[in-house]
mmCIF file of C-alpha atoms in Angstrom:
data_model
loop_
_atom_site.group_PDB
_atom_site.id
_atom_site.type_symbol
_atom_site.label_atom_id
_atom_site.label_comp_id
_atom_site.label_asym_id
_atom_site.label_seq_id
_atom_site.Cartn_x
_atom_site.Cartn_y
_atom_site.Cartn_z
ATOM 1 C CA UNK A 1 -0.075 0.025 0.078
ATOM 2 C CA UNK A 2 1.359 3.393 -0.892
ATOM 3 C CA UNK A 3 1.200 6.527 0.911
ATOM 4 C CA UNK A 4 -1.512 8.002 -0.956
ATOM 5 C CA UNK A 5 -3.744 5.105 -0.592
ATOM 6 C CA UNK A 6 -3.150 5.049 3.095
ATOM 7 C CA UNK A 7 -3.871 8.706 3.302
ATOM 8 C CA UNK A 8 -7.154 8.138 1.577
ATOM 9 C CA UNK A 9 -8.170 5.269 3.876
ATOM 10 C CA UNK A 10 -7.118 6.933 7.154
ATOM 11 C CA UNK A 11 -9.487 9.965 5.857
ATOM 12 C CA UNK A 12 -12.243 7.792 5.068
ATOM 13 C CA UNK A 13 -11.945 6.005 8.536
ATOM 14 C CA UNK A 14 -11.728 9.449 10.240
ATOM 15 C CA UNK A 15 -14.764 11.137 8.531
ATOM 16 C CA UNK A 16 -16.661 7.676 9.313
ATOM 17 C CA UNK A 17 -15.720 8.131 12.776
ATOM 18 C CA UNK A 18 -17.268 11.910 12.803
ATOM 19 C CA UNK A 19 -20.393 10.649 11.024
ATOM 20 C CA UNK A 20 -20.966 7.857 13.704
ATOM 21 C CA UNK A 21 -20.212 10.169 16.366
ATOM 22 C CA UNK A 22 -22.569 12.897 15.214
ATOM 23 C CA UNK A 23 -25.464 10.662 14.834
ATOM 24 C CA UNK A 24 -25.012 9.366 18.380
ATOM 25 C CA UNK A 25 -26.033 12.902 19.158
ATOM 26 C CA UNK A 26 -29.507 12.398 17.820
ATOM 27 C CA UNK A 27 -31.499 10.242 19.907
ATOM 28 C CA UNK A 28 -34.909 11.714 19.699
ATOM 29 C CA UNK A 29 -35.451 12.490 16.220
ATOM 30 C CA UNK A 30 -38.116 15.042 15.523
ATOM 31 C CA UNK A 31 -40.514 14.799 12.556
ATOM 32 C CA UNK A 32 -41.276 18.046 10.892
ATOM 33 C CA UNK A 33 -44.894 18.057 9.197
ATOM 34 C CA UNK A 34 -46.720 19.845 6.560
ATOM 35 C CA UNK A 35 -49.056 22.960 8.023
ATOM 36 C CA UNK A 36 -52.380 21.350 7.285
ATOM 37 C CA UNK A 37 -51.609 17.944 8.854
ATOM 38 C CA UNK A 38 -51.373 19.481 12.147
ATOM 39 C CA UNK A 39 -54.538 19.610 14.464
ATOM 40 C CA UNK A 40 -56.120 22.985 15.265
ATOM 41 C CA UNK A 41 -54.651 22.963 18.587
ATOM 42 C CA UNK A 42 -50.906 22.255 17.215
ATOM 43 C CA UNK A 43 -51.548 25.313 14.788
ATOM 44 C CA UNK A 44 -52.657 27.391 17.471
ATOM 45 C CA UNK A 45 -49.700 26.496 19.544
ATOM 46 C CA UNK A 46 -47.122 27.556 16.960
ATOM 47 C CA UNK A 47 -48.937 30.714 16.439
ATOM 48 C CA UNK A 48 -49.142 31.724 19.806
ATOM 49 C CA UNK A 49 -45.364 31.195 20.249
ATOM 50 C CA UNK A 50 -44.786 33.236 17.150
ATOM 51 C CA UNK A 51 -46.815 36.210 18.839
ATOM 52 C CA UNK A 52 -45.178 35.492 21.964
ATOM 53 C CA UNK A 53 -41.824 36.461 20.249
ATOM 54 C CA UNK A 54 -43.193 39.593 18.797
ATOM 55 C CA UNK A 55 -44.200 41.037 22.410
ATOM 56 C CA UNK A 56 -40.846 40.106 24.028
ATOM 57 C CA UNK A 57 -38.428 43.256 24.176
ATOM 58 C CA UNK A 58 -35.452 43.788 22.114
ATOM 59 C CA UNK A 59 -32.395 41.869 22.855
ATOM 60 C CA UNK A 60 -29.394 44.326 23.232
ATOM 61 C CA UNK A 61 -27.146 41.586 22.081
ATOM 62 C CA UNK A 62 -28.218 42.169 18.700
ATOM 63 C CA UNK A 63 -24.975 43.132 16.996
ATOM 64 C CA UNK A 64 -24.976 43.486 13.154
ATOM 65 C CA UNK A 65 -22.091 41.768 11.524
ATOM 66 C CA UNK A 66 -22.152 43.208 8.021
ATOM 67 C CA UNK A 67 -23.754 46.427 8.559
ATOM 68 C CA UNK A 68 -24.986 47.167 4.918
ATOM 69 C CA UNK A 69 -26.139 50.533 3.693
ATOM 70 C CA UNK A 70 -29.258 49.448 2.054
ATOM 71 C CA UNK A 71 -31.075 48.708 5.671
ATOM 72 C CA UNK A 72 -32.185 50.962 8.551
ATOM 73 C CA UNK A 73 -30.262 51.066 11.544
ATOM 74 C CA UNK A 74 -31.320 48.443 14.664
ATOM 75 C CA UNK A 75 -34.692 49.750 16.242
ATOM 76 C CA UNK A 76 -34.334 49.261 19.943
ATOM 77 C CA UNK A 77 -37.929 49.792 20.557
ATOM 78 C CA UNK A 78 -38.571 46.873 18.396
ATOM 79 C CA UNK A 79 -39.365 43.206 19.524
ATOM 80 C CA UNK A 80 -37.356 40.163 19.987
ATOM 81 C CA UNK A 81 -38.989 38.753 16.714
ATOM 82 C CA UNK A 82 -37.867 41.884 14.956
ATOM 83 C CA UNK A 83 -34.394 41.199 16.278
ATOM 84 C CA UNK A 84 -34.425 37.804 14.474
ATOM 85 C CA UNK A 85 -35.749 39.688 11.195
ATOM 86 C CA UNK A 86 -32.948 42.022 11.668
ATOM 87 C CA UNK A 87 -30.428 39.084 11.520
ATOM 88 C CA UNK A 88 -31.749 38.353 7.884
ATOM 89 C CA UNK A 89 -31.747 41.989 6.855
ATOM 90 C CA UNK A 90 -27.983 42.465 7.939
ATOM 91 C CA UNK A 91 -26.726 39.256 6.651
ATOM 92 C CA UNK A 92 -28.702 39.439 3.397
ATOM 93 C CA UNK A 93 -25.598 39.881 1.125
ATOM 94 C CA UNK A 94 -23.826 36.887 2.287
ATOM 95 C CA UNK A 95 -26.461 34.487 2.544
ATOM 96 C CA UNK A 96 -28.279 34.825 -0.649
ATOM 97 C CA UNK A 97 -26.656 33.886 -3.840
ATOM 98 C CA UNK A 98 -23.704 32.437 -2.048
ATOM 99 C CA UNK A 99 -22.941 28.816 -0.861
ATOM 100 C CA UNK A 100 -24.412 29.954 2.641
ATOM 101 C CA UNK A 101 -27.995 30.058 1.103
ATOM 102 C CA UNK A 102 -29.021 26.444 2.001
ATOM 103 C CA UNK A 103 -26.904 25.809 5.186
ATOM 104 C CA UNK A 104 -27.961 29.141 6.738
ATOM 105 C CA UNK A 105 -31.610 29.177 6.222
ATOM 106 C CA UNK A 106 -31.695 25.560 7.529
ATOM 107 C CA UNK A 107 -29.734 26.658 10.673
ATOM 108 C CA UNK A 108 -31.865 29.903 10.921
ATOM 109 C CA UNK A 109 -35.172 28.076 11.073
ATOM 110 C CA UNK A 110 -33.737 25.812 13.705
ATOM 111 C CA UNK A 111 -32.684 28.499 15.708
ATOM 112 C CA UNK A 112 -35.909 30.099 15.430
ATOM 113 C CA UNK A 113 -37.564 26.871 16.465
ATOM 114 C CA UNK A 114 -35.400 26.947 19.593
ATOM 115 C CA UNK A 115 -36.489 30.278 20.371
ATOM 116 C CA UNK A 116 -39.854 29.374 19.879
ATOM 117 C CA UNK A 117 -39.493 26.698 22.457
ATOM 118 C CA UNK A 118 -37.017 28.244 25.192
ATOM 119 C CA UNK A 119 -38.763 31.689 25.165
ATOM 120 C CA UNK A 120 -42.286 30.911 24.353
ATOM 121 C CA UNK A 121 -43.255 27.398 25.507
ATOM 122 C CA UNK A 122 -43.599 25.998 21.892
ATOM 123 C CA UNK A 123 -43.786 22.069 22.091
ATOM 124 C CA UNK A 124 -43.808 21.095 18.621
ATOM 125 C CA UNK A 125 -41.379 21.221 15.683
ATOM 126 C CA UNK A 126 -41.153 23.689 12.562
ATOM 127 C CA UNK A 127 -44.012 23.145 10.281
ATOM 128 C CA UNK A 128 -43.519 23.235 6.564
ATOM 129 C CA UNK A 129 -45.697 24.564 3.692
ATOM 130 C CA UNK A 130 -45.806 22.272 0.785
ATOM 131 C CA UNK A 131 -46.200 25.049 -1.915
ATOM 132 C CA UNK A 132 -45.646 22.419 -4.652
ATOM 133 C CA UNK A 133 -49.423 21.098 -3.586
ATOM 134 C CA UNK A 134 -50.748 24.409 -3.902
ATOM 135 C CA UNK A 135 -48.986 25.518 -7.228
ATOM 136 C CA UNK A 136 -52.039 25.351 -9.431
ATOM 137 C CA UNK A 137 -53.968 27.945 -7.522
ATOM 138 C CA UNK A 138 -51.991 29.382 -4.684
ATOM 139 C CA UNK A 139 -54.827 32.273 -4.323
ATOM 140 C CA UNK A 140 -57.397 29.563 -3.553
ATOM 141 C CA UNK A 141 -55.060 27.380 -1.511
ATOM 142 C CA UNK A 142 -56.641 26.417 2.004
ATOM 143 C CA UNK A 143 -53.591 27.902 3.540
ATOM 144 C CA UNK A 144 -55.201 31.345 3.082
ATOM 145 C CA UNK A 145 -58.781 30.569 3.868
ATOM 146 C CA UNK A 146 -58.210 29.838 7.570
ATOM 147 C CA UNK A 147 -59.576 33.206 9.300
ATOM 148 C CA UNK A 148 -59.708 31.717 12.801
ATOM 149 C CA UNK A 149 -58.280 34.401 15.060
ATOM 150 C CA UNK A 150 -56.559 31.723 17.172
ATOM 151 C CA UNK A 151 -55.298 29.078 14.620
ATOM 152 C CA UNK A 152 -55.650 30.626 11.298
ATOM 153 C CA UNK A 153 -52.948 32.277 9.158
ATOM 154 C CA UNK A 154 -55.448 34.501 7.310
ATOM 155 C CA UNK A 155 -55.951 35.362 3.991
ATOM 156 C CA UNK A 156 -54.832 38.155 1.422
ATOM 157 C CA UNK A 157 -54.756 41.877 2.090
ATOM 158 C CA UNK A 158 -55.916 44.575 -0.263
ATOM 159 C CA UNK A 159 -53.693 47.146 -1.974
ATOM 160 C CA UNK A 160 -56.099 50.034 -1.108
ATOM 161 C CA UNK A 161 -55.338 49.023 2.449
ATOM 162 C CA UNK A 162 -51.243 48.634 2.076
ATOM 163 C CA UNK A 163 -52.056 44.940 1.618
ATOM 164 C CA UNK A 164 -52.552 44.138 5.478
ATOM 165 C CA UNK A 165 -53.693 40.913 6.282
ATOM 166 C CA UNK A 166 -57.418 41.440 7.079
ATOM 167 C CA UNK A 167 -58.117 38.406 9.412
ATOM 168 C CA UNK A 168 -56.753 35.423 11.192
ATOM 169 C CA UNK A 169 -54.327 35.138 13.894
ATOM 170 C CA UNK A 170 -51.903 37.788 12.278
ATOM 171 C CA UNK A 171 -54.229 40.611 11.116
ATOM 172 C CA UNK A 172 -52.821 42.492 14.005
ATOM 173 C CA UNK A 173 -49.100 41.520 13.745
ATOM 174 C CA UNK A 174 -46.993 44.691 14.259
ATOM 175 C CA UNK A 175 -43.420 44.662 12.836
ATOM 176 C CA UNK A 176 -40.566 47.269 12.946
ATOM 177 C CA UNK A 177 -38.673 46.944 9.837
ATOM 178 C CA UNK A 178 -38.345 48.632 7.482
ATOM 179 C CA UNK A 179 -40.805 50.864 9.269
ATOM 180 C CA UNK A 180 -43.589 50.323 11.811
ATOM 181 C CA UNK A 181 -46.388 48.348 10.221
ATOM 182 C CA UNK A 182 -48.942 45.774 10.327
ATOM 183 C CA UNK A 183 -48.032 42.457 8.511
ATOM 184 C CA UNK A 184 -48.916 42.681 4.543
ATOM 185 C CA UNK A 185 -49.638 40.020 2.060
ATOM 186 C CA UNK A 186 -50.850 40.322 -1.423
ATOM 187 C CA UNK A 187 -51.219 37.671 -4.417
ATOM 188 C CA UNK A 188 -48.902 38.689 -7.150
ATOM 189 C CA UNK A 189 -48.971 36.069 -10.124
ATOM 190 C CA UNK A 190 -46.478 37.788 -12.390
ATOM 191 C CA UNK A 191 -43.936 39.424 -10.134
ATOM 192 C CA UNK A 192 -41.075 39.897 -12.490
ATOM 193 C CA UNK A 193 -42.563 42.229 -15.060
ATOM 194 C CA UNK A 194 -40.300 45.378 -15.337
ATOM 195 C CA UNK A 195 -37.386 43.660 -13.371
ATOM 196 C CA UNK A 196 -33.782 43.559 -15.073
ATOM 197 C CA UNK A 197 -34.533 41.478 -18.079
ATOM 198 C CA UNK A 198 -30.601 40.174 -18.244
ATOM 199 C CA UNK A 199 -31.291 38.515 -14.966
ATOM 200 C CA UNK A 200 -35.004 37.824 -15.149
ATOM 201 C CA UNK A 201 -34.946 36.349 -18.644
ATOM 202 C CA UNK A 202 -38.790 35.269 -18.501
ATOM 203 C CA UNK A 203 -40.414 38.204 -16.874
ATOM 204 C CA UNK A 204 -43.921 37.178 -17.908
ATOM 205 C CA UNK A 205 -43.735 33.806 -16.356
ATOM 206 C CA UNK A 206 -46.512 33.130 -14.052
ATOM 207 C CA UNK A 207 -44.496 32.637 -10.552
ATOM 208 C CA UNK A 208 -46.453 29.395 -9.846
ATOM 209 C CA UNK A 209 -44.834 27.704 -12.943
ATOM 210 C CA UNK A 210 -41.558 27.622 -10.880
ATOM 211 C CA UNK A 211 -42.662 25.354 -7.954
ATOM 212 C CA UNK A 212 -45.135 22.603 -9.366
ATOM 213 C CA UNK A 213 -44.519 18.971 -8.071
ATOM 214 C CA UNK A 214 -42.860 18.398 -11.410
ATOM 215 C CA UNK A 215 -40.454 21.197 -10.847
ATOM 216 C CA UNK A 216 -39.667 19.719 -7.075
ATOM 217 C CA UNK A 217 -39.368 16.228 -8.602
ATOM 218 C CA UNK A 218 -36.605 17.645 -11.105
ATOM 219 C CA UNK A 219 -34.515 19.112 -8.181
ATOM 220 C CA UNK A 220 -34.763 16.113 -5.954
ATOM 221 C CA UNK A 221 -34.066 13.570 -8.571
ATOM 222 C CA UNK A 222 -31.810 15.667 -10.673
ATOM 223 C CA UNK A 223 -28.304 17.261 -10.025
ATOM 224 C CA UNK A 224 -26.791 14.156 -8.987
ATOM 225 C CA UNK A 225 -23.355 14.837 -7.006
ATOM 226 C CA UNK A 226 -23.920 18.768 -8.143
ATOM 227 C CA UNK A 227 -24.752 20.843 -4.915
ATOM 228 C CA UNK A 228 -24.006 23.959 -7.164
ATOM 229 C CA UNK A 229 -26.491 23.047 -9.785
ATOM 230 C CA UNK A 230 -29.130 22.264 -7.092
ATOM 231 C CA UNK A 231 -28.688 25.513 -5.398
ATOM 232 C CA UNK A 232 -28.722 27.628 -8.414
ATOM 233 C CA UNK A 233 -32.084 25.834 -9.779
ATOM 234 C CA UNK A 234 -33.636 26.336 -6.619
ATOM 235 C CA UNK A 235 -32.589 29.795 -5.813
ATOM 236 C CA UNK A 236 -32.097 31.383 -9.289
ATOM 237 C CA UNK A 237 -33.708 34.457 -9.905
ATOM 238 C CA UNK A 238 -36.869 32.857 -11.386
ATOM 239 C CA UNK A 239 -36.453 29.796 -9.207
ATOM 240 C CA UNK A 240 -39.026 28.204 -6.886
ATOM 241 C CA UNK A 241 -37.446 29.924 -3.821
ATOM 242 C CA UNK A 242 -37.912 33.377 -5.120
ATOM 243 C CA UNK A 243 -41.148 32.716 -6.664
ATOM 244 C CA UNK A 244 -42.815 31.722 -3.688
ATOM 245 C CA UNK A 245 -41.689 34.671 -1.810
ATOM 246 C CA UNK A 246 -42.793 37.146 -4.530
ATOM 247 C CA UNK A 247 -46.177 35.558 -5.362
ATOM 248 C CA UNK A 248 -47.205 36.200 -1.865
ATOM 249 C CA UNK A 249 -46.121 39.758 -1.940
ATOM 250 C CA UNK A 250 -46.295 42.111 0.746
ATOM 251 C CA UNK A 251 -43.956 41.399 3.717
ATOM 252 C CA UNK A 252 -42.704 37.787 2.090
ATOM 253 C CA UNK A 253 -42.081 39.650 -1.321
ATOM 254 C CA UNK A 254 -39.945 42.560 0.258
ATOM 255 C CA UNK A 255 -42.253 45.206 -0.872
ATOM 256 C CA UNK A 256 -42.000 48.372 1.236
ATOM 257 C CA UNK A 257 -44.914 49.434 3.293
ATOM 258 C CA UNK A 258 -46.691 52.645 2.848
ATOM 259 C CA UNK A 259 -45.196 53.971 6.064
ATOM 260 C CA UNK A 260 -41.655 53.157 4.758
ATOM 261 C CA UNK A 261 -39.116 56.327 3.874
ATOM 262 C CA UNK A 262 -38.544 57.048 0.362
ATOM 263 C CA UNK A 263 -35.044 55.551 0.270
ATOM 264 C CA UNK A 264 -36.634 52.043 1.287
ATOM 265 C CA UNK A 265 -34.920 49.251 -0.604
ATOM 266 C CA UNK A 266 -37.121 46.570 -1.816
ATOM 267 C CA UNK A 267 -35.832 42.969 -1.682
ATOM 268 C CA UNK A 268 -35.348 39.722 0.354
ATOM 269 C CA UNK A 269 -33.909 41.511 3.567
ATOM 270 C CA UNK A 270 -37.313 41.849 5.799
ATOM 271 C CA UNK A 271 -38.946 39.019 4.373
ATOM 272 C CA UNK A 272 -38.870 37.121 7.451
ATOM 273 C CA UNK A 273 -41.283 39.445 8.916
ATOM 274 C CA UNK A 274 -44.034 37.300 7.551
ATOM 275 C CA UNK A 275 -44.598 34.016 9.736
ATOM 276 C CA UNK A 276 -45.008 31.949 6.581
ATOM 277 C CA UNK A 277 -41.329 32.734 5.993
ATOM 278 C CA UNK A 278 -40.644 30.167 8.391
ATOM 279 C CA UNK A 279 -42.954 27.375 6.817
ATOM 280 C CA UNK A 280 -41.493 28.316 3.285
ATOM 281 C CA UNK A 281 -37.965 27.939 4.115
ATOM 282 C CA UNK A 282 -38.665 24.833 6.107
ATOM 283 C CA UNK A 283 -40.033 23.524 2.551
ATOM 284 C CA UNK A 284 -36.909 24.723 1.023
ATOM 285 C CA UNK A 285 -35.040 22.818 3.512
ATOM 286 C CA UNK A 286 -37.262 19.649 2.755
ATOM 287 C CA UNK A 287 -36.605 19.833 -0.727
ATOM 288 C CA UNK A 288 -32.670 19.942 -0.039
ATOM 289 C CA UNK A 289 -33.090 17.164 2.602
ATOM 290 C CA UNK A 290 -34.900 14.936 0.032
ATOM 291 C CA UNK A 291 -32.460 15.724 -2.622
ATOM 292 C CA UNK A 292 -29.601 14.868 0.035
ATOM 293 C CA UNK A 293 -31.149 11.379 0.658
ATOM 294 C CA UNK A 294 -32.224 10.853 -2.921
ATOM 295 C CA UNK A 295 -28.961 9.605 -3.838
ATOM 296 C CA UNK A 296 -25.650 8.763 -1.723
ATOM 297 C CA UNK A 297 -23.762 11.165 -4.028
ATOM 298 C CA UNK A 298 -25.593 14.073 -2.594
ATOM 299 C CA UNK A 299 -25.251 13.278 1.025
ATOM 300 C CA UNK A 300 -22.791 15.666 3.002
ATOM 301 C CA UNK A 301 -21.728 17.435 -0.226
ATOM 302 C CA UNK A 302 -21.310 21.278 -0.096
ATOM 303 C CA UNK A 303 -19.653 23.797 -2.708
ATOM 304 C CA UNK A 304 -19.856 27.642 -2.853
ATOM 305 C CA UNK A 305 -18.414 30.966 -2.709
ATOM 306 C CA UNK A 306 -18.565 33.504 0.061
ATOM 307 C CA UNK A 307 -19.205 36.680 -2.166
ATOM 308 C CA UNK A 308 -22.321 37.475 -3.830
ATOM 309 C CA UNK A 309 -21.728 38.001 -7.703
ATOM 310 C CA UNK A 310 -24.979 39.352 -9.080
ATOM 311 C CA UNK A 311 -24.181 42.765 -10.256
ATOM 312 C CA UNK A 312 -24.681 41.581 -13.965
ATOM 313 C CA UNK A 313 -25.635 38.579 -16.156
ATOM 314 C CA UNK A 314 -22.083 37.768 -16.816
ATOM 315 C CA UNK A 315 -20.485 37.563 -13.482
ATOM 316 C CA UNK A 316 -23.676 35.695 -12.114
ATOM 317 C CA UNK A 317 -23.248 33.035 -14.749
ATOM 318 C CA UNK A 318 -19.784 32.665 -13.777
ATOM 319 C CA UNK A 319 -20.427 32.495 -9.972
ATOM 320 C CA UNK A 320 -24.094 31.755 -9.538
ATOM 321 C CA UNK A 321 -23.654 30.536 -5.916
ATOM 322 C CA UNK A 322 -20.870 32.961 -4.785
ATOM 323 C CA UNK A 323 -17.471 33.891 -5.836
ATOM 324 C CA UNK A 324 -14.125 33.617 -4.131
ATOM 325 C CA UNK A 325 -12.892 33.347 -1.323
ATOM 326 C CA UNK A 326 -14.577 29.652 -1.259
ATOM 327 C CA UNK A 327 -16.674 28.362 1.548
ATOM 328 C CA UNK A 328 -15.952 24.837 3.275
ATOM 329 C CA UNK A 329 -17.572 22.784 5.970
ATOM 330 C CA UNK A 330 -15.583 24.654 8.528
ATOM 331 C CA UNK A 331 -17.122 28.203 7.272
ATOM 332 C CA UNK A 332 -18.930 30.016 10.230
ATOM 333 C CA UNK A 333 -22.426 31.243 10.050
ATOM 334 C CA UNK A 334 -22.678 34.375 11.587
ATOM 335 C CA UNK A 335 -25.522 35.163 14.273
ATOM 336 C CA UNK A 336 -25.533 38.654 14.974
ATOM 337 C CA UNK A 337 -24.964 37.993 18.672
ATOM 338 C CA UNK A 338 -28.613 36.341 18.771
ATOM 339 C CA UNK A 339 -27.547 32.640 18.713
ATOM 340 C CA UNK A 340 -24.661 30.733 19.213
ATOM 341 C CA UNK A 341 -22.499 30.818 15.927
ATOM 342 C CA UNK A 342 -22.431 27.482 13.853
ATOM 343 C CA UNK A 343 -20.547 26.181 10.943
ATOM 344 C CA UNK A 344 -21.860 24.624 7.723
ATOM 345 C CA UNK A 345 -20.826 21.234 8.747
ATOM 346 C CA UNK A 346 -22.913 21.562 11.615
ATOM 347 C CA UNK A 347 -25.885 21.466 9.570
ATOM 348 C CA UNK A 348 -25.306 19.623 6.477
ATOM 349 C CA UNK A 349 -27.026 16.592 7.974
ATOM 350 C CA UNK A 350 -30.272 17.169 9.635
ATOM 351 C CA UNK A 351 -29.542 14.218 11.963
ATOM 352 C CA UNK A 352 -26.069 14.947 12.948
ATOM 353 C CA UNK A 353 -24.260 18.095 14.159
ATOM 354 C CA UNK A 354 -26.395 20.202 16.117
ATOM 355 C CA UNK A 355 -29.583 18.957 14.360
ATOM 356 C CA UNK A 356 -32.024 15.921 15.075
ATOM 357 C CA UNK A 357 -34.969 16.145 12.737
ATOM 358 C CA UNK A 358 -36.445 14.376 9.593
ATOM 359 C CA UNK A 359 -39.371 15.474 7.454
ATOM 360 C CA UNK A 360 -42.777 13.703 7.070
#
């Protein structure tokens, strides 16, 4: 046996040992379920915990890491929920269109679930919204027809009223960013009209065409051994991830409220205002999880750069999930002082590292 062969075997044994050790930590695997499979009481429990976070005071531990010039400063009069939203605002440029997109949002949803449990008595697991099941009729989905003031998500807002959610448990959900306002939601079937045509190459496409079951199947069963290809298909400018954000409009779509200052920058920054954000990203995570488990070549792989490269179509085509310096499993995901920082490797497997859940 030569030195190179021995090194390969030694490395494989070491990685296998780490794998087994990580799995030993996951002894009570949680199961994440689709929102509509939850009982009324389970839905009410999750909603109550979300509302609880919005009633807790600002955490002075919040310390912006990026400090971009396209967002407002921290509002110390905001809530703990607002603080978690601000994390997403501050980190926007390093967690979208970089290799951190999938691992960061997986970690972010888990940290949010932990906060719901530790601070507000939540006793369930993060629900997901299977938007593929609703792709043919998002507007008429049962997700937006439950107006119960305790267990319902509420329906669609009207632009004449700044798209404020008119009913359900979040009809009076107050938010601080980008300015003080009530949660907004408005159905937008063709959100890409008028945007940069070199990046949004099919501006008249209906958003729901990108997150059908056939599109999900294409993601889960394709891109074998190709983390970059999988991420880019999911996160691309007209991909499933962004289309779900945009079709709901309002806060999830990143549109500025009527109360916002004239220099408000629309975009993904404050999209975590919308409680459905957490269910949407749990579904994004589920699709990644399903892809990871669909083929052994997908398990545990990772690739991407740390610098967002979306200034123009040419540079995006070269670095669609980030440019150098390149990231690795050891790369740290920043928490803005809100949570303990983790690495990509900590969350690359949902039943290892700091995670212990699967999807139903």
